[in-house]
Amino acid sequence: MSADRDFAYGAAAGLLGDLLLGDPRRGHPVAAFGCAAAAVERTLWRDHRGWGALHTVVCAGGAAGAAALATTLVRRSRAGSVALTAAATWAVVGGTSLGREARAVGGALAAGHIEVARERLPHLCGRDPQALDADGIARAVVESVAENTSDAVVGALVWGALAGVPGLVAFRAVNTLDAMVGHRSARYRRYGWASARLDDVFGWPGARLTAGLAALAGDAPRGALRAWRDDAGKHPSPNAGPVEAAFAGALGVRLGGTLSYGGRIEHRPVLNGEGREVRVADIDRAAELSRRVGLLALGTVVGARWALRSAMSLRSAISLRSARSGRGKA
């Protein structure tokens, strides 16, 4: 049970650190990983899935291996284990920065400074800002907040609960690689295939938990569940679909529709067609919902980990008692 307490204390401290401090402007560990991954790409890049898979293994495997080694080194120290978990959690979650960036765009839109909003939008997502009006920017921000609640907060906590610090680090490494090479451009269609598919696998549990917690924490639980059930499968992403649909239903807005990425137009299905158009004020609502979901996720994964470990301990005790009872009868 000490490992469960260490994770609970460390994850809570790391999430609190993110809430109070956000991400550092310089020297962020994820940025350092991105630089290292870019250097590996310059050496390995070939227009081939196999070389892309090797890139994924080297980068994500190396990060997870380093985290596992650090975990081993502090295993005998409870304070060290808690501190390492706290540091890793703070490094990989980004809920506060997500909310700040979203609100900064919302503030610019509310003040009528659409060019400022367009300049800041790339901090959140890869849309073409010049192709969007104020309502389009607001919709893009809400969709980005929804998706990144899973990618930047909940998914990391899920993998931390499953695999400790190596799980936290591996999730963030895989997610970062997907953002770097996992898109369908001419350069990365083959090379980024492995990173994109691995990100789909790693993101699956966190996306479903995010969608469920959005329904629980939002203003319209039934609407969120209905949108999740009816519309999630229409989205081209297996993980963004449930999250964006649930957020749309929880906020009572419509998401999806026509998008522009890198000059390429995409026509995506509408999520929660019964909702209204996104307004600028919905950005604050989405950011607040994201914050609540993150806090609920921490409680959920800590509670689930404790319950699973308790159930396993109880099962072992029952098995041991049965074995002793059998020997006594013999």
Tab-separated table of C-alpha atoms in Angstrom:
chain	number	residue	atom	x	y	z
A	1	MET	CA	0.000	0.000	0.000
A	2	SER	CA	2.971	2.357	0.457
A	3	ALA	CA	3.391	2.602	-3.325
A	4	ASP	CA	-0.251	3.679	-3.606
A	5	ARG	CA	0.227	6.368	-0.967
A	6	ASP	CA	3.434	7.565	-2.629
A	7	PHE	CA	1.635	7.879	-5.958
A	8	ALA	CA	-1.365	9.618	-4.401
A	9	TYR	CA	0.752	12.158	-2.516
A	10	GLY	CA	3.130	12.721	-5.417
A	11	ALA	CA	0.429	13.054	-8.087
A	12	ALA	CA	-1.566	15.434	-5.886
A	13	ALA	CA	1.536	17.546	-5.222
A	14	GLY	CA	2.432	17.596	-8.919
A	15	LEU	CA	-1.072	18.594	-9.964
A	16	LEU	CA	-1.090	21.303	-7.289
A	17	GLY	CA	2.233	22.535	-8.622
A	18	ASP	CA	0.718	22.781	-12.081
A	19	LEU	CA	-2.303	24.655	-10.742
A	20	LEU	CA	-0.099	27.163	-8.891
A	21	LEU	CA	2.814	27.509	-11.297
A	22	GLY	CA	1.787	26.247	-14.706
A	23	ASP	CA	4.536	25.408	-17.183
A	24	PRO	CA	7.911	27.167	-17.017
A	25	ARG	CA	8.626	29.520	-19.908
A	26	ARG	CA	12.135	28.109	-20.311
A	27	GLY	CA	13.732	24.753	-19.708
A	28	HIS	CA	10.566	22.645	-19.715
A	29	PRO	CA	11.402	18.901	-19.675
A	30	VAL	CA	8.890	18.205	-22.452
A	31	ALA	CA	10.563	20.843	-24.638
A	32	ALA	CA	13.920	19.208	-23.952
A	33	PHE	CA	12.466	15.855	-24.981
A	34	GLY	CA	11.127	17.456	-28.154
A	35	CYS	CA	14.584	18.770	-29.036
A	36	ALA	CA	16.105	15.328	-28.470
A	37	ALA	CA	13.377	13.678	-30.573
A	38	ALA	CA	14.000	16.173	-33.380
A	39	ALA	CA	17.712	15.318	-33.299
A	40	VAL	CA	16.888	11.610	-33.543
A	41	GLU	CA	14.575	12.345	-36.459
A	42	ARG	CA	17.339	14.174	-38.332
A	43	THR	CA	19.450	11.035	-38.065
A	44	LEU	CA	16.814	8.377	-38.751
A	45	TRP	CA	14.314	9.974	-41.125
A	46	ARG	CA	13.383	7.861	-44.126
A	47	ASP	CA	10.072	7.804	-45.947
A	48	HIS	CA	9.369	4.403	-44.413
A	49	ARG	CA	7.195	3.062	-41.587
A	50	GLY	CA	9.974	0.889	-40.204
A	51	TRP	CA	12.337	3.802	-39.663
A	52	GLY	CA	9.491	5.765	-38.093
A	53	ALA	CA	8.791	2.868	-35.730
A	54	LEU	CA	12.478	2.815	-34.755
A	55	HIS	CA	12.270	6.555	-34.049
A	56	THR	CA	9.278	5.938	-31.772
A	57	VAL	CA	11.014	3.114	-29.911
A	58	VAL	CA	14.234	5.070	-29.409
A	59	CYS	CA	12.517	8.241	-28.184
A	60	ALA	CA	9.592	6.905	-26.155
A	61	GLY	CA	11.488	3.840	-24.967
A	62	GLY	CA	14.472	5.925	-23.955
A	63	ALA	CA	12.315	8.338	-21.952
A	64	ALA	CA	10.420	5.520	-20.230
A	65	GLY	CA	13.677	3.675	-19.518
A	66	ALA	CA	15.217	6.744	-17.906
A	67	ALA	CA	12.091	7.162	-15.768
A	68	ALA	CA	12.235	3.504	-14.726
A	69	LEU	CA	15.892	3.888	-13.721
A	70	ALA	CA	15.067	6.984	-11.659
A	71	THR	CA	12.239	5.081	-9.974
A	72	THR	CA	14.599	2.264	-9.064
A	73	LEU	CA	17.127	4.672	-7.576
A	74	VAL	CA	14.591	6.233	-5.176
A	75	ARG	CA	12.584	3.097	-4.432
A	76	ARG	CA	13.867	2.728	-0.863
A	77	SER	CA	13.123	6.341	0.021
A	78	ARG	CA	9.504	7.263	0.509
A	79	ALA	CA	10.285	10.974	0.336
A	80	GLY	CA	12.285	10.390	-2.835
A	81	SER	CA	9.467	8.403	-4.431
A	82	VAL	CA	6.902	11.072	-3.615
A	83	ALA	CA	9.198	13.839	-4.863
A	84	LEU	CA	9.935	12.004	-8.106
A	85	THR	CA	6.240	11.351	-8.731
A	86	ALA	CA	5.418	14.994	-7.982
A	87	ALA	CA	8.127	16.263	-10.331
A	88	ALA	CA	7.096	13.898	-13.109
A	89	THR	CA	3.413	14.777	-12.714
A	90	TRP	CA	4.138	18.483	-12.793
A	91	ALA	CA	6.340	18.029	-15.868
A	92	VAL	CA	3.833	16.058	-17.941
A	93	VAL	CA	0.500	17.699	-17.107
A	94	GLY	CA	-0.374	21.041	-18.612
A	95	GLY	CA	-3.880	21.902	-17.518
A	96	THR	CA	-3.084	25.345	-16.149
A	97	SER	CA	-1.215	26.490	-19.244
A	98	LEU	CA	-4.033	25.096	-21.379
A	99	GLY	CA	-6.586	27.173	-19.464
A	100	ARG	CA	-4.406	30.293	-19.568
A	101	GLU	CA	-3.881	30.103	-23.315
A	102	ALA	CA	-7.573	29.476	-23.933
A	103	ARG	CA	-8.600	32.419	-21.761
A	104	ALA	CA	-5.997	34.651	-23.412
A	105	VAL	CA	-7.567	33.981	-26.806
A	106	GLY	CA	-11.029	34.471	-25.323
A	107	GLY	CA	-9.987	37.769	-23.771
A	108	ALA	CA	-8.640	39.030	-27.082
A	109	LEU	CA	-11.873	38.077	-28.830
A	110	ALA	CA	-13.999	39.701	-26.123
A	111	ALA	CA	-12.003	42.926	-26.563
A	112	GLY	CA	-12.515	42.832	-30.326
A	113	HIS	CA	-8.834	42.152	-31.039
A	114	ILE	CA	-9.280	39.351	-33.531
A	115	GLU	CA	-5.744	39.658	-34.939
A	116	VAL	CA	-4.309	39.140	-31.459
A	117	ALA	CA	-6.525	36.076	-31.062
A	118	ARG	CA	-5.276	34.756	-34.401
A	119	GLU	CA	-1.674	35.220	-33.288
A	120	ARG	CA	-2.254	33.258	-30.076
A	121	LEU	CA	-4.376	30.438	-31.543
A	122	PRO	CA	-1.358	28.395	-32.774
A	123	HIS	CA	-0.318	28.023	-29.119
A	124	LEU	CA	-3.374	25.784	-28.734
A	125	CYS	CA	-3.925	24.017	-32.046
A	126	GLY	CA	-2.762	23.687	-35.619
A	127	ARG	CA	-5.686	25.404	-37.315
A	128	ASP	CA	-5.112	28.095	-39.941
A	129	PRO	CA	-6.047	31.181	-37.908
A	130	GLN	CA	-6.393	33.491	-40.914
A	131	ALA	CA	-9.189	31.281	-42.247
A	132	LEU	CA	-11.293	31.781	-39.088
A	133	ASP	CA	-13.608	34.532	-37.918
A	134	ALA	CA	-14.259	35.205	-34.214
A	135	ASP	CA	-16.823	32.411	-33.868
A	136	GLY	CA	-14.552	30.004	-35.696
A	137	ILE	CA	-11.675	30.839	-33.384
A	138	ALA	CA	-13.905	30.335	-30.339
A	139	ARG	CA	-14.993	26.914	-31.634
A	140	ALA	CA	-11.389	25.939	-32.340
A	141	VAL	CA	-10.398	26.908	-28.781
A	142	VAL	CA	-13.216	24.920	-27.181
A	143	GLU	CA	-12.349	21.858	-29.279
A	144	SER	CA	-8.679	22.211	-28.375
A	145	VAL	CA	-9.472	22.561	-24.665
A	146	ALA	CA	-11.587	19.409	-24.821
A	147	GLU	CA	-8.992	17.303	-26.629
A	148	ASN	CA	-6.060	18.562	-24.575
A	149	THR	CA	-7.861	17.934	-21.296
A	150	SER	CA	-7.401	14.289	-22.172
A	151	ASP	CA	-3.935	14.590	-23.730
A	152	ALA	CA	-2.406	17.053	-21.260
A	153	VAL	CA	-4.018	15.979	-17.986
A	154	VAL	CA	-6.274	12.950	-17.678
A	155	GLY	CA	-4.375	10.529	-19.908
A	156	ALA	CA	-1.134	11.207	-18.046
A	157	LEU	CA	-2.800	10.588	-14.675
A	158	VAL	CA	-4.299	7.329	-15.930
A	159	TRP	CA	-0.937	5.995	-17.062
A	160	GLY	CA	0.687	7.237	-13.880
A	161	ALA	CA	-1.813	5.209	-11.883
A	162	LEU	CA	-1.162	2.162	-14.065
A	163	ALA	CA	2.623	2.298	-14.287
A	164	GLY	CA	3.921	4.998	-11.946
A	165	VAL	CA	6.531	7.501	-13.092
A	166	PRO	CA	7.486	5.443	-16.182
A	167	GLY	CA	3.829	5.498	-17.194
A	168	LEU	CA	3.601	9.257	-16.769
A	169	VAL	CA	6.736	9.858	-18.811
A	170	ALA	CA	5.917	7.293	-21.503
A	171	PHE	CA	2.466	8.812	-22.056
A	172	ARG	CA	3.839	12.321	-22.467
A	173	ALA	CA	6.634	11.070	-24.752
A	174	VAL	CA	4.211	9.236	-27.020
A	175	ASN	CA	1.808	12.177	-27.087
A	176	THR	CA	4.620	14.588	-27.928
A	177	LEU	CA	5.893	12.358	-30.720
A	178	ASP	CA	2.399	12.213	-32.193
A	179	ALA	CA	2.227	16.016	-32.179
A	180	MET	CA	5.632	16.206	-33.875
A	181	VAL	CA	5.426	13.489	-36.542
A	182	GLY	CA	1.994	11.880	-36.286
A	183	HIS	CA	0.157	14.067	-38.791
A	184	ARG	CA	-0.652	13.150	-42.377
A	185	SER	CA	1.702	15.417	-44.251
A	186	ALA	CA	3.809	14.194	-47.149
A	187	ARG	CA	6.893	13.990	-44.912
A	188	TYR	CA	5.273	12.083	-42.052
A	189	ARG	CA	2.551	9.962	-43.665
A	190	ARG	CA	4.751	6.876	-43.344
A	191	TYR	CA	7.436	7.978	-40.899
A	192	GLY	CA	4.897	9.144	-38.298
A	193	TRP	CA	2.569	6.173	-38.636
A	194	ALA	CA	3.915	4.261	-35.619
A	195	SER	CA	3.828	7.315	-33.354
A	196	ALA	CA	0.245	8.095	-34.358
A	197	ARG	CA	-0.974	4.535	-33.817
A	198	LEU	CA	0.807	4.213	-30.465
A	199	ASP	CA	-0.729	7.506	-29.370
A	200	ASP	CA	-4.169	6.112	-30.243
A	201	VAL	CA	-3.489	3.142	-27.951
A	202	PHE	CA	-2.076	5.197	-25.086
A	203	GLY	CA	-4.832	7.789	-25.357
A	204	TRP	CA	-7.753	5.337	-25.371
A	205	PRO	CA	-8.380	4.960	-21.597
A	206	GLY	CA	-7.798	8.621	-20.779
A	207	ALA	CA	-10.162	9.795	-23.510
A	208	ARG	CA	-13.013	7.631	-22.205
A	209	LEU	CA	-12.423	8.731	-18.630
A	210	THR	CA	-12.298	12.378	-19.752
A	211	ALA	CA	-15.607	12.009	-21.591
A	212	GLY	CA	-17.249	10.384	-18.586
A	213	LEU	CA	-15.986	13.002	-16.164
A	214	ALA	CA	-17.042	15.808	-18.516
A	215	ALA	CA	-20.559	14.400	-18.395
A	216	LEU	CA	-20.377	14.227	-14.604
A	217	ALA	CA	-18.904	17.705	-14.109
A	218	GLY	CA	-20.739	19.585	-16.864
A	219	ASP	CA	-24.024	21.471	-16.825
A	220	ALA	CA	-25.886	18.890	-18.922
A	221	PRO	CA	-24.908	15.299	-18.026
A	222	ARG	CA	-27.601	13.715	-20.184
A	223	GLY	CA	-26.694	15.888	-23.139
A	224	ALA	CA	-23.027	14.960	-22.764
A	225	LEU	CA	-23.776	11.247	-22.612
A	226	ARG	CA	-26.138	11.473	-25.577
A	227	ALA	CA	-23.621	13.364	-27.717
A	228	TRP	CA	-20.885	10.899	-26.725
A	229	ARG	CA	-23.069	7.951	-27.676
A	230	ASP	CA	-24.440	9.377	-30.918
A	231	ASP	CA	-21.587	11.436	-32.343
A	232	ALA	CA	-18.206	10.267	-31.030
A	233	GLY	CA	-17.853	7.577	-33.682
A	234	LYS	CA	-18.288	10.131	-36.467
A	235	HIS	CA	-15.032	11.886	-35.568
A	236	PRO	CA	-11.925	10.786	-37.521
A	237	SER	CA	-9.948	10.432	-34.273
A	238	PRO	CA	-10.899	7.477	-32.042
A	239	ASN	CA	-9.935	9.445	-28.923
A	240	ALA	CA	-10.758	13.063	-29.745
A	241	GLY	CA	-14.255	11.985	-30.806
A	242	PRO	CA	-15.564	10.923	-27.361
A	243	VAL	CA	-13.926	13.877	-25.613
A	244	GLU	CA	-15.111	16.593	-27.990
A	245	ALA	CA	-18.603	15.110	-28.221
A	246	ALA	CA	-18.928	14.909	-24.436
A	247	PHE	CA	-17.669	18.479	-23.990
A	248	ALA	CA	-20.076	19.679	-26.676
A	249	GLY	CA	-23.007	18.053	-24.910
A	250	ALA	CA	-21.877	19.197	-21.465
A	251	LEU	CA	-21.579	22.804	-22.657
A	252	GLY	CA	-24.681	22.693	-24.853
A	253	VAL	CA	-22.804	23.760	-28.001
A	254	ARG	CA	-22.113	22.395	-31.468
A	255	LEU	CA	-18.566	21.412	-32.384
A	256	GLY	CA	-17.040	20.055	-35.579
A	257	GLY	CA	-17.789	21.223	-39.097
A	258	THR	CA	-15.402	22.715	-41.656
A	259	LEU	CA	-11.751	23.066	-40.560
A	260	SER	CA	-8.540	24.202	-42.222
A	261	TYR	CA	-5.145	22.666	-41.411
A	262	GLY	CA	-2.032	23.751	-43.292
A	263	GLY	CA	-4.102	24.985	-46.187
A	264	ARG	CA	-6.036	21.699	-46.349
A	265	ILE	CA	-9.820	21.905	-45.862
A	266	GLU	CA	-11.553	19.189	-43.827
A	267	HIS	CA	-15.292	18.748	-43.447
A	268	ARG	CA	-15.909	16.990	-40.146
A	269	PRO	CA	-19.268	15.825	-38.817
A	270	VAL	CA	-21.084	18.085	-36.387
A	271	LEU	CA	-20.949	16.977	-32.753
A	272	ASN	CA	-24.044	17.596	-30.614
A	273	GLY	CA	-26.162	18.947	-33.446
A	274	GLU	CA	-28.872	19.920	-30.949
A	275	GLY	CA	-26.582	22.511	-29.352
A	276	ARG	CA	-26.092	26.147	-30.306
A	277	GLU	CA	-23.157	27.822	-31.996
A	278	VAL	CA	-20.065	28.407	-29.843
A	279	ARG	CA	-19.760	31.888	-28.363
A	280	VAL	CA	-16.731	33.646	-26.958
A	281	ALA	CA	-18.084	33.240	-23.407
A	282	ASP	CA	-18.014	29.456	-23.897
A	283	ILE	CA	-14.213	29.522	-23.828
A	284	ASP	CA	-14.222	30.328	-20.102
A	285	ARG	CA	-16.863	27.656	-19.525
A	286	ALA	CA	-14.770	25.075	-21.365
A	287	ALA	CA	-11.638	26.014	-19.413
A	288	GLU	CA	-13.504	25.700	-16.111
A	289	LEU	CA	-14.953	22.345	-17.143
A	290	SER	CA	-11.449	21.197	-18.049
A	291	ARG	CA	-10.175	22.218	-14.605
A	292	ARG	CA	-12.953	20.300	-12.848
A	293	VAL	CA	-12.361	17.231	-14.988
A	294	GLY	CA	-8.657	17.266	-14.122
A	295	LEU	CA	-9.315	17.376	-10.390
A	296	LEU	CA	-11.935	14.632	-10.642
A	297	ALA	CA	-9.516	12.532	-12.677
A	298	LEU	CA	-6.918	12.679	-9.909
A	299	GLY	CA	-9.428	11.449	-7.347
A	300	THR	CA	-10.689	8.771	-9.716
A	301	VAL	CA	-7.330	7.244	-10.609
A	302	VAL	CA	-6.053	7.350	-7.027
A	303	GLY	CA	-9.258	5.730	-5.777
A	304	ALA	CA	-9.223	3.109	-8.531
A	305	ARG	CA	-5.603	2.220	-7.840
A	306	TRP	CA	-6.280	1.850	-4.115
A	307	ALA	CA	-9.424	-0.230	-4.733
A	308	LEU	CA	-7.624	-2.535	-7.165
A	309	ARG	CA	-4.712	-3.071	-4.792
A	310	SER	CA	-7.114	-3.727	-1.896
A	311	ALA	CA	-9.038	-6.250	-3.965
A	312	MET	CA	-5.823	-8.035	-4.915
A	313	SER	CA	-4.686	-8.113	-1.274
A	314	LEU	CA	-8.046	-9.492	-0.182
A	315	ARG	CA	-7.919	-12.154	-2.870
A	316	SER	CA	-4.403	-13.188	-1.802
A	317	ALA	CA	-5.498	-13.378	1.834
A	318	ILE	CA	-8.488	-15.562	0.934
A	319	SER	CA	-6.313	-17.841	-1.192
A	320	LEU	CA	-3.752	-18.174	1.593
A	321	ARG	CA	-6.465	-18.951	4.150
A	322	SER	CA	-7.963	-21.584	1.834
A	323	ALA	CA	-4.567	-23.172	1.321
A	324	ARG	CA	-3.921	-23.341	5.080
A	325	SER	CA	-7.366	-24.743	5.649
A	326	GLY	CA	-6.738	-27.453	3.056
A	327	ARG	CA	-3.452	-28.478	4.678
A	328	GLY	CA	-5.140	-28.642	8.076
A	329	LYS	CA	-7.776	-31.075	6.819
A	330	ALA	CA	-5.120	-33.228	5.219
